[in-house]
Amino acid sequence: MAFMVAEVYATHYRGGTFYYKRLGKAKIRVFWRLSFQLINYYPEYYCNEVGDNLIAENLLALTCIDCGTNTTILTPLKLKCTSISQEMGWSLLDGQVDYMADRKEFTMAFKTIDTCTDSSWIKLENYGAGKCWSLLTKVDTSIKNDSPQVQAGLPVYRVRHGCKRLIDLNPTDGDGDPTKCRWANDDECPEGRDSNDVNRVCGRATSLTKLYQEECKIEFITGEDDLQGWYGASVMIEDFPDKTYRKAKSTVPFQFLLKVTSPGSCIVPKIEIEHCFEIGLGETWSSTVTASIQTGSDAKIIKEIQASGKGLKIDDINPGKKVTAKVSFLPEAKGTYVFSFTAIDDNGVQSDPTSTRVHVFSTNPVKDKQPAPSILPEESIPAQESLYEGTEDYWTIKFNTKIRRPEKNSFITIRNDTANVIVKYNARKKSEVTFPKGDPTILQFRAPTGLEGGKSYLVFVDEGAGVTDYSGLCGGIATQTNVASIYQFKIPKPPEPEVECGNSKIKVHIPKTYVNNLPASELHLKDTRCRLEEDEDDPKYYLAEFSYYECGTSIERSSENHTNFYNTIRDDPTPIFPGAPITRAQHNVEVEIICEMTGVVVNDVYFKTVATITPVKYKATGRFKAYLKMYEDSDYRNNINETASVTIDDVMYFAAKSTSSTNVAIESCKAITMLARETVREYTFIQDGCGIDQSVVISSSGLDHRFSIKSFEFMDRASDEILVKCKIISCNDLHTESRCATLKDDQYCSSKGRRRRGNRIGTFEDETNAFMTFKM
């Protein structure tokens, strides 16, 4: 370990510091910052302007006090003027030199060549007159370490009697080590003037002064017994490997003066400057510092803004109540630079020092572009060039860094291979795109529907869909966005149902994706009792297995030796009301199953029992009094002669007509379908001449009686054909009180409870059951 000691002869010394940078084993670069009284009597330290180069007195030397050889490091010291205060009468001077010691650990000292024979400090109220001063710095080059430093400490701080001053030393460390401050101890104090001088300048300025060690802040408090005048203080700054602060890596000194002036207002000038900046090497930092008189102060104008910091330039001000000075700095190397500012009013009152830090990087971390977030298509869902068979509810775009939601519109667009837009998602909208907290490197959106198998698709990601914020040391933010990207994936051709026509059974393997992943419990054959099941051999499929004569299978002979077997896989549509036998909702699934079999002859087989007597045959003829017809539209002009094919939500038009020029009326109608062999289901939609299905509209035209109804199908039909059966009344049209007239009365169904039959005296009435079919 080592110490650096400095002693200055006479009373013009105002404080100073030393620190170093390790260049190698036993080699360092020594830096100093010294302050002296600004007086022509000492031309060695008198600065006419910032930038002046000076040479210190020959009486002072920088030495290695425990080295065996090369003990003199430098004498006299070379100085460069970095700051001047005319108001407080001091100059700040910096310098540096490289030094190779003959050992890894040594002690440096800056002191007078001879013993201190005159007072080096100005008369100090806390220590007396004629006191020596010295600066000490410990050096250990066996470890890779640069010492801490106080770059911007001022040599003199002024405070009114009865007031206090808060001084932030703002130390920095080239290695980024934690730092801590303490008062100098006996081993680090300057030597006494003689053997009788035991009250050396060492430690705190007054008994009330507080040092906050980890923050490196000093609160200088003047008590009632403290005299006006000068006070000296000596602080040591240490750096540590970590914040346990157990063993210091190095220790450097900082000495300064405090001056207590006559009592008065404790309201000091206000000084303002931004506290942190980040620039790139080669950039010139510039800013402004403002000082003003605060309300309640007994001062009128700001006379001076004092500044401290290596390489800092500050413009002169014109005194006033509020003043602004431009400051600038051109760094020569990377690192953190600290500058300190105070203001002096016309009463000589000084503000607390305000510091700013300028962080210099190879490039500007805020202004210069940081790496933009990039999309990782191979880690996205679907992945680039993948054959995507997934069933995820959400798709994912993966980035190489953390991203957030953009403030501006930016879209993720899915296009087909002909560049037509399938769907677009706006990353700005929370309802369309999510940015999961669990993984900040992705964005997600709901998987599109309706993509066709066997086709390629393109994912277009606009610029700005993902945003990354880069924070600097000062809290500045640089925003970067992804560049526009495009990648391709393919949907495989979907598997299709497989039908096995066996010797005794039909097996149907149907992919779940083919039926939109509906549950097996919602899928059935024509006979709704025959439901699909999970395929045990392949979890991606459902299975339907049934014999040729089960589950509503229909049989059709196509030739003498060929027979076709038909069935259909359907889903359960929504009924028109809970429990209703019919629906007007479309099926989502309609898969027709056909087995074309050779070598099978299917005939209707009849047999006749031979009776003991010969049956007698009787034959008669008859004629329906009324019949039912179906028409194309509400004009009732073009009738439909064959079984009509209709779709859901079509309107069907029917008319009851007479075969004998009599009046006819519809009393009731119902629909009938075959469910399974010998099983039927019915749905009544006209009862007692009134429509009980909400879609029924009944009207009359002459002798005819008409109605319309929206098409429907049975929930569990086994046949595509639906039979319409109506009971039609035929009446003598001369009688207005006939049953037909009653049923055709427009007010009949709206008269609650009215169900009377017409006067039947002198009339004839017949009932006819008329039939008609339509096919879904």
Coordinates of C-alpha atoms in Angstrom, one line a residue, residues 395-763:
W395 CA -50.7 -17.5 -33.2
T396 CA -47.4 -15.9 -32.1
I397 CA -44.8 -13.6 -33.5
K398 CA -41.4 -14.1 -31.7
F399 CA -38.8 -11.3 -31.4
N400 CA -35.2 -11.3 -30.4
T401 CA -35.7 -8.9 -27.5
K402 CA -38.4 -7.5 -25.2
I403 CA -41.1 -5.5 -27.0
R404 CA -44.1 -3.4 -26.1
R405 CA -47.3 -2.3 -27.8
P406 CA -46.9 0.5 -30.4
E407 CA -48.6 3.8 -30.1
K408 CA -49.3 4.0 -33.8
N409 CA -51.2 1.6 -36.1
S410 CA -49.1 -1.3 -37.3
F411 CA -50.6 -4.4 -38.8
I412 CA -50.0 -8.1 -39.0
T413 CA -51.6 -9.3 -42.2
I414 CA -52.2 -12.8 -43.4
R415 CA -52.4 -13.2 -47.2
N416 CA -52.9 -16.1 -49.5
D417 CA -50.5 -17.1 -52.2
T418 CA -52.2 -14.7 -54.6
A419 CA -51.6 -11.8 -52.1
N420 CA -55.3 -11.5 -51.2
V421 CA -55.8 -10.4 -47.6
I422 CA -57.3 -13.1 -45.4
V423 CA -57.2 -11.1 -42.1
K424 CA -55.5 -8.1 -40.6
Y425 CA -54.7 -7.4 -36.9
N426 CA -53.8 -4.0 -35.6
A427 CA -51.0 -4.3 -33.0
R428 CA -52.0 -1.0 -31.4
K429 CA -55.4 -2.4 -30.5
K430 CA -55.7 -4.5 -27.3
S431 CA -58.8 -6.2 -28.7
E432 CA -56.8 -7.6 -31.6
V433 CA -53.2 -8.2 -30.4
T434 CA -51.9 -9.1 -27.0
F435 CA -48.4 -8.6 -25.5
P436 CA -48.2 -11.3 -22.8
K437 CA -46.5 -10.3 -19.5
G438 CA -45.3 -13.8 -19.1
D439 CA -43.1 -13.6 -22.2
P440 CA -42.3 -10.0 -23.2
T441 CA -40.6 -11.2 -26.4
I442 CA -43.8 -12.2 -28.2
L443 CA -47.1 -10.8 -29.5
Q444 CA -50.2 -12.9 -30.0
F445 CA -53.4 -12.8 -32.0
R446 CA -56.3 -15.1 -32.5
A447 CA -55.7 -17.7 -35.1
P448 CA -57.5 -17.0 -38.4
T449 CA -60.2 -19.3 -39.6
G450 CA -61.1 -20.5 -43.1
L451 CA -57.6 -21.3 -44.2
E452 CA -57.6 -23.9 -47.0
G453 CA -55.5 -27.0 -46.8
G454 CA -52.8 -27.5 -49.4
K455 CA -52.2 -23.8 -49.9
S456 CA -49.4 -21.4 -48.9
Y457 CA -49.9 -18.3 -46.9
L458 CA -47.8 -15.2 -46.1
V459 CA -47.4 -13.4 -42.8
F460 CA -46.7 -9.6 -43.3
V461 CA -45.5 -7.8 -40.2
D462 CA -45.5 -4.0 -40.6
E463 CA -42.7 -1.9 -39.3
G464 CA -43.4 -0.8 -35.8
A465 CA -45.5 -3.8 -34.7
G466 CA -42.9 -4.4 -31.9
V467 CA -41.4 -1.5 -30.0
T468 CA -38.3 -1.6 -27.8
D469 CA -37.2 1.1 -25.4
Y470 CA -33.6 1.5 -24.5
S471 CA -33.0 3.4 -21.2
G472 CA -29.8 5.3 -20.6
L473 CA -28.1 6.0 -17.3
C474 CA -29.9 9.3 -17.1
G475 CA -33.3 7.8 -17.8
G476 CA -33.3 8.9 -21.4
I477 CA -35.2 6.6 -23.7
A478 CA -34.4 5.6 -27.3
T479 CA -37.3 3.9 -29.1
Q480 CA -36.6 1.3 -31.8
T481 CA -39.1 -0.6 -33.9
N482 CA -38.8 -3.7 -36.0
V483 CA -38.4 -3.5 -39.7
A484 CA -41.1 -4.8 -42.0
S485 CA -40.9 -8.5 -42.4
I486 CA -42.5 -11.3 -44.4
Y487 CA -42.4 -15.0 -44.2
Q488 CA -44.3 -18.0 -45.6
F489 CA -45.9 -21.1 -44.2
K490 CA -48.2 -23.8 -45.7
I491 CA -51.3 -25.5 -44.5
P492 CA -51.2 -29.2 -45.3
K493 CA -53.9 -30.7 -47.4
P494 CA -56.5 -31.8 -44.9
P495 CA -57.2 -35.5 -44.4
E496 CA -60.5 -36.6 -45.8
P497 CA -63.0 -39.1 -44.4
E498 CA -62.2 -42.8 -45.2
V499 CA -65.0 -45.2 -45.8
E500 CA -64.6 -49.0 -45.5
C501 CA -67.3 -51.1 -47.1
G502 CA -66.8 -54.4 -45.3
N503 CA -68.6 -57.7 -45.6
S504 CA -71.1 -56.9 -42.9
K505 CA -70.4 -53.4 -41.7
I506 CA -69.6 -49.9 -42.9
K507 CA -66.8 -48.1 -41.1
V508 CA -66.3 -44.3 -41.5
H509 CA -63.1 -42.7 -40.2
I510 CA -63.7 -38.9 -40.2
P511 CA -61.0 -36.4 -39.3
K512 CA -62.0 -34.1 -36.4
T513 CA -60.8 -31.1 -38.4
Y514 CA -63.1 -32.1 -41.2
V515 CA -66.1 -31.5 -38.9
N516 CA -64.6 -28.3 -37.4
N517 CA -63.6 -30.2 -34.2
L518 CA -67.2 -30.6 -33.1
P519 CA -67.6 -33.0 -30.2
A520 CA -68.4 -36.6 -31.2
S521 CA -71.6 -36.4 -29.1
E522 CA -73.0 -33.8 -31.5
L523 CA -72.5 -35.9 -34.6
H524 CA -74.8 -38.8 -35.7
L525 CA -76.0 -40.8 -38.7
K526 CA -79.6 -40.5 -40.1
D527 CA -80.8 -42.4 -37.1
T528 CA -79.8 -40.0 -34.3
R529 CA -79.4 -43.0 -32.0
C530 CA -76.2 -43.8 -34.0
R531 CA -73.6 -41.4 -32.6
L532 CA -70.0 -41.1 -33.5
E533 CA -67.2 -42.1 -31.2
E534 CA -63.5 -41.4 -30.6
D535 CA -61.3 -43.5 -32.9
E536 CA -59.2 -45.5 -30.5
D537 CA -56.6 -46.1 -33.2
D538 CA -56.1 -42.4 -34.0
P539 CA -57.1 -39.5 -31.6
K540 CA -57.3 -37.1 -34.6
Y541 CA -60.3 -39.1 -36.0
Y542 CA -63.9 -40.0 -35.1
L543 CA -65.4 -43.4 -35.9
A544 CA -68.8 -44.4 -37.2
E545 CA -69.4 -48.2 -37.5
F546 CA -72.8 -49.6 -38.5
S547 CA -74.3 -52.5 -40.5
Y548 CA -75.8 -52.1 -43.9
Y549 CA -79.3 -52.3 -42.6
E550 CA -78.9 -50.0 -39.5
C551 CA -78.8 -46.3 -38.5
G552 CA -81.2 -45.2 -41.3
T553 CA -79.2 -46.6 -44.1
S554 CA -81.1 -46.4 -47.4
I555 CA -80.7 -49.1 -50.1
E556 CA -80.9 -48.6 -53.8
R557 CA -80.4 -51.2 -56.5
S558 CA -78.5 -49.7 -59.4
S559 CA -78.3 -52.8 -61.6
E560 CA -78.9 -56.5 -61.4
N561 CA -75.6 -57.1 -59.6
H562 CA -75.0 -53.7 -58.0
T563 CA -76.5 -52.2 -54.9
N564 CA -75.8 -48.8 -53.3
F565 CA -76.1 -48.1 -49.6
Y566 CA -76.5 -44.4 -48.4
N567 CA -76.3 -42.7 -45.0
T568 CA -75.3 -39.2 -43.8
I569 CA -73.3 -37.9 -40.9
R570 CA -74.8 -34.7 -39.5
D571 CA -74.6 -32.5 -36.5
D572 CA -77.4 -31.4 -34.2
P573 CA -78.8 -28.1 -35.3
T574 CA -80.5 -25.7 -32.8
P575 CA -84.3 -26.3 -32.5
I576 CA -86.7 -23.5 -33.1
F577 CA -87.4 -23.7 -29.3
P578 CA -86.2 -26.0 -26.6
G579 CA -87.6 -29.4 -27.1
A580 CA -89.1 -28.6 -30.6
P581 CA -88.9 -31.5 -33.1
I582 CA -87.9 -29.2 -36.0
T583 CA -85.2 -26.6 -36.7
R584 CA -84.6 -23.7 -39.1
A585 CA -80.9 -23.6 -38.4
Q586 CA -78.3 -24.8 -40.9
H587 CA -76.3 -27.9 -40.3
N588 CA -72.6 -27.3 -39.9
V589 CA -71.8 -30.9 -40.9
E590 CA -73.4 -32.9 -43.8
V591 CA -71.2 -35.8 -44.9
E592 CA -72.9 -38.3 -47.3
I593 CA -71.6 -41.8 -47.0
I594 CA -72.0 -44.2 -50.0
C595 CA -71.0 -47.8 -50.3
E596 CA -71.3 -49.1 -53.9
M597 CA -71.4 -52.9 -53.6
T598 CA -71.0 -55.5 -56.3
G599 CA -72.4 -59.0 -56.0
V600 CA -75.3 -58.0 -53.8
V601 CA -78.9 -58.2 -55.0
V602 CA -81.5 -56.6 -52.7
N603 CA -85.1 -57.5 -53.4
D604 CA -88.3 -56.9 -51.5
V605 CA -89.3 -60.4 -50.5
Y606 CA -93.0 -61.1 -50.1
F607 CA -94.8 -64.2 -49.1
K608 CA -98.4 -65.2 -49.2
T609 CA -100.1 -67.7 -46.9
V610 CA -102.4 -70.2 -48.6
A611 CA -105.8 -69.9 -47.1
T612 CA -108.4 -72.7 -47.0
I613 CA -110.8 -70.7 -49.1
T614 CA -110.5 -68.6 -52.1
P615 CA -110.7 -64.9 -51.3
V616 CA -113.4 -62.8 -52.9
K617 CA -112.3 -59.5 -54.4
Y618 CA -114.4 -56.3 -54.4
K619 CA -113.4 -53.2 -56.2
A620 CA -114.6 -49.6 -56.0
T621 CA -113.6 -46.1 -57.2
G622 CA -113.7 -42.7 -55.5
R623 CA -112.7 -39.1 -55.8
F624 CA -111.2 -36.7 -53.3
K625 CA -113.3 -33.6 -52.6
A626 CA -110.2 -31.5 -52.1
Y627 CA -106.5 -31.6 -52.6
L628 CA -103.3 -29.7 -51.7
K629 CA -101.0 -27.9 -54.1
M630 CA -97.5 -26.3 -53.6
Y631 CA -96.6 -23.1 -55.5
E632 CA -93.3 -21.3 -56.3
D633 CA -94.2 -18.0 -54.7
S634 CA -96.8 -15.8 -53.2
D635 CA -98.5 -15.1 -56.5
Y636 CA -99.9 -18.7 -56.4
R637 CA -99.7 -18.9 -60.2
N638 CA -97.0 -21.5 -60.9
N639 CA -97.6 -24.7 -59.1
I640 CA -94.9 -27.3 -58.4
N641 CA -95.8 -30.8 -59.7
E642 CA -92.9 -32.8 -58.4
T643 CA -91.4 -33.0 -54.9
A644 CA -89.9 -29.6 -54.3
S645 CA -86.3 -29.2 -53.0
V646 CA -86.0 -26.4 -50.5
T647 CA -83.3 -24.9 -48.3
I648 CA -83.5 -23.6 -44.7
D649 CA -85.3 -20.3 -44.5
D650 CA -87.1 -20.7 -47.8
V651 CA -90.8 -19.8 -47.7
M652 CA -93.2 -22.5 -49.0
Y653 CA -96.6 -21.7 -50.4
F654 CA -99.6 -24.2 -50.2
A655 CA -103.2 -24.0 -51.3
A656 CA -106.2 -26.2 -50.5
K657 CA -108.3 -26.6 -53.6
S658 CA -111.7 -28.2 -54.4
T659 CA -112.3 -30.8 -57.1
S660 CA -116.0 -29.9 -57.3
S661 CA -116.4 -26.2 -57.2
T662 CA -117.1 -26.2 -53.5
N663 CA -115.7 -24.0 -50.8
V664 CA -112.7 -25.5 -48.9
A665 CA -111.0 -24.6 -45.7
I666 CA -107.9 -26.0 -43.9
E667 CA -108.6 -27.2 -40.4
S668 CA -105.2 -28.6 -39.5
C669 CA -101.8 -29.4 -41.0
K670 CA -98.8 -31.3 -39.8
A671 CA -95.4 -32.5 -41.1
I672 CA -94.3 -36.1 -41.0
T673 CA -90.9 -37.7 -41.4
M674 CA -89.5 -41.2 -41.1
L675 CA -87.0 -41.5 -38.2
A676 CA -86.1 -45.2 -38.3
R677 CA -87.8 -48.2 -39.8
E678 CA -91.5 -48.0 -38.7
T679 CA -90.8 -44.9 -36.6
V680 CA -92.2 -41.5 -37.5
R681 CA -92.2 -38.0 -36.0
E682 CA -94.8 -35.3 -36.5
Y683 CA -94.9 -31.6 -36.2
T684 CA -98.3 -29.8 -36.2
F685 CA -98.2 -26.3 -37.5
I686 CA -101.9 -25.5 -38.1
Q687 CA -104.5 -26.5 -35.5
D688 CA -108.2 -25.7 -35.5
G689 CA -107.7 -23.5 -38.5
C690 CA -105.0 -21.3 -36.9
G691 CA -101.2 -21.3 -37.3
I692 CA -99.4 -22.4 -34.2
D693 CA -95.9 -22.0 -35.9
Q694 CA -95.0 -18.4 -35.8
S695 CA -94.0 -18.3 -39.5
V696 CA -97.5 -19.5 -40.7
V697 CA -99.5 -17.0 -42.7
I698 CA -103.0 -18.0 -43.7
S699 CA -105.1 -16.3 -46.4
S700 CA -108.1 -17.0 -48.7
S701 CA -108.7 -16.5 -52.4
G702 CA -112.1 -17.4 -53.7
L703 CA -112.9 -21.0 -52.9
D704 CA -109.2 -21.7 -52.1
H705 CA -107.7 -21.6 -48.7
R706 CA -103.9 -20.8 -48.6
F707 CA -101.0 -20.8 -46.2
S708 CA -97.3 -20.1 -46.2
I709 CA -94.6 -21.4 -43.8
K710 CA -90.9 -21.1 -43.6
S711 CA -89.1 -24.3 -44.5
F712 CA -87.7 -26.5 -41.7
E713 CA -86.3 -30.0 -41.2
F714 CA -86.7 -32.5 -38.4
M715 CA -84.0 -32.6 -35.8
D716 CA -83.4 -36.3 -36.2
R717 CA -84.8 -37.1 -39.6
A718 CA -83.8 -40.3 -41.4
S719 CA -85.2 -39.3 -44.7
D720 CA -84.7 -36.2 -46.8
E721 CA -88.4 -36.1 -47.7
I722 CA -91.0 -34.5 -45.4
L723 CA -94.7 -35.2 -45.9
V724 CA -97.2 -32.4 -45.4
K725 CA -100.6 -33.7 -44.4
C726 CA -103.6 -31.4 -44.1
K727 CA -107.2 -31.9 -43.1
I728 CA -109.4 -30.0 -45.6
I729 CA -113.1 -29.2 -45.0
S730 CA -115.4 -29.0 -48.1
C731 CA -118.6 -26.9 -47.7
N732 CA -121.6 -25.6 -49.6
D733 CA -120.3 -22.1 -50.5
L734 CA -123.8 -20.7 -50.4
H735 CA -123.9 -20.9 -46.7
T736 CA -122.1 -18.0 -44.9
E737 CA -122.4 -19.8 -41.6
S738 CA -120.7 -22.9 -42.8
R739 CA -117.7 -24.4 -41.1
C740 CA -115.6 -23.3 -44.1
A741 CA -116.7 -19.7 -43.8
T742 CA -115.9 -19.7 -40.1
L743 CA -112.4 -21.1 -40.6
K744 CA -111.7 -18.6 -43.4
D745 CA -112.9 -15.6 -41.4
D746 CA -110.0 -13.2 -41.0
Q747 CA -111.1 -12.5 -37.4
Y748 CA -111.4 -16.2 -36.5
C749 CA -107.9 -16.8 -35.1
S750 CA -107.7 -13.4 -33.4
S751 CA -110.9 -13.9 -31.5
K752 CA -109.7 -15.5 -28.3
G753 CA -111.6 -18.7 -27.4
R754 CA -113.7 -18.6 -30.5
R755 CA -114.1 -22.1 -31.8
R756 CA -117.7 -22.4 -32.8
R757 CA -118.8 -24.4 -35.7
G758 CA -121.0 -22.8 -38.3
N759 CA -124.8 -23.4 -38.7
R760 CA -124.9 -26.8 -40.4
I761 CA -128.6 -26.8 -41.2
G762 CA -129.1 -27.1 -45.0
T763 CA -125.3 -27.5 -45.6

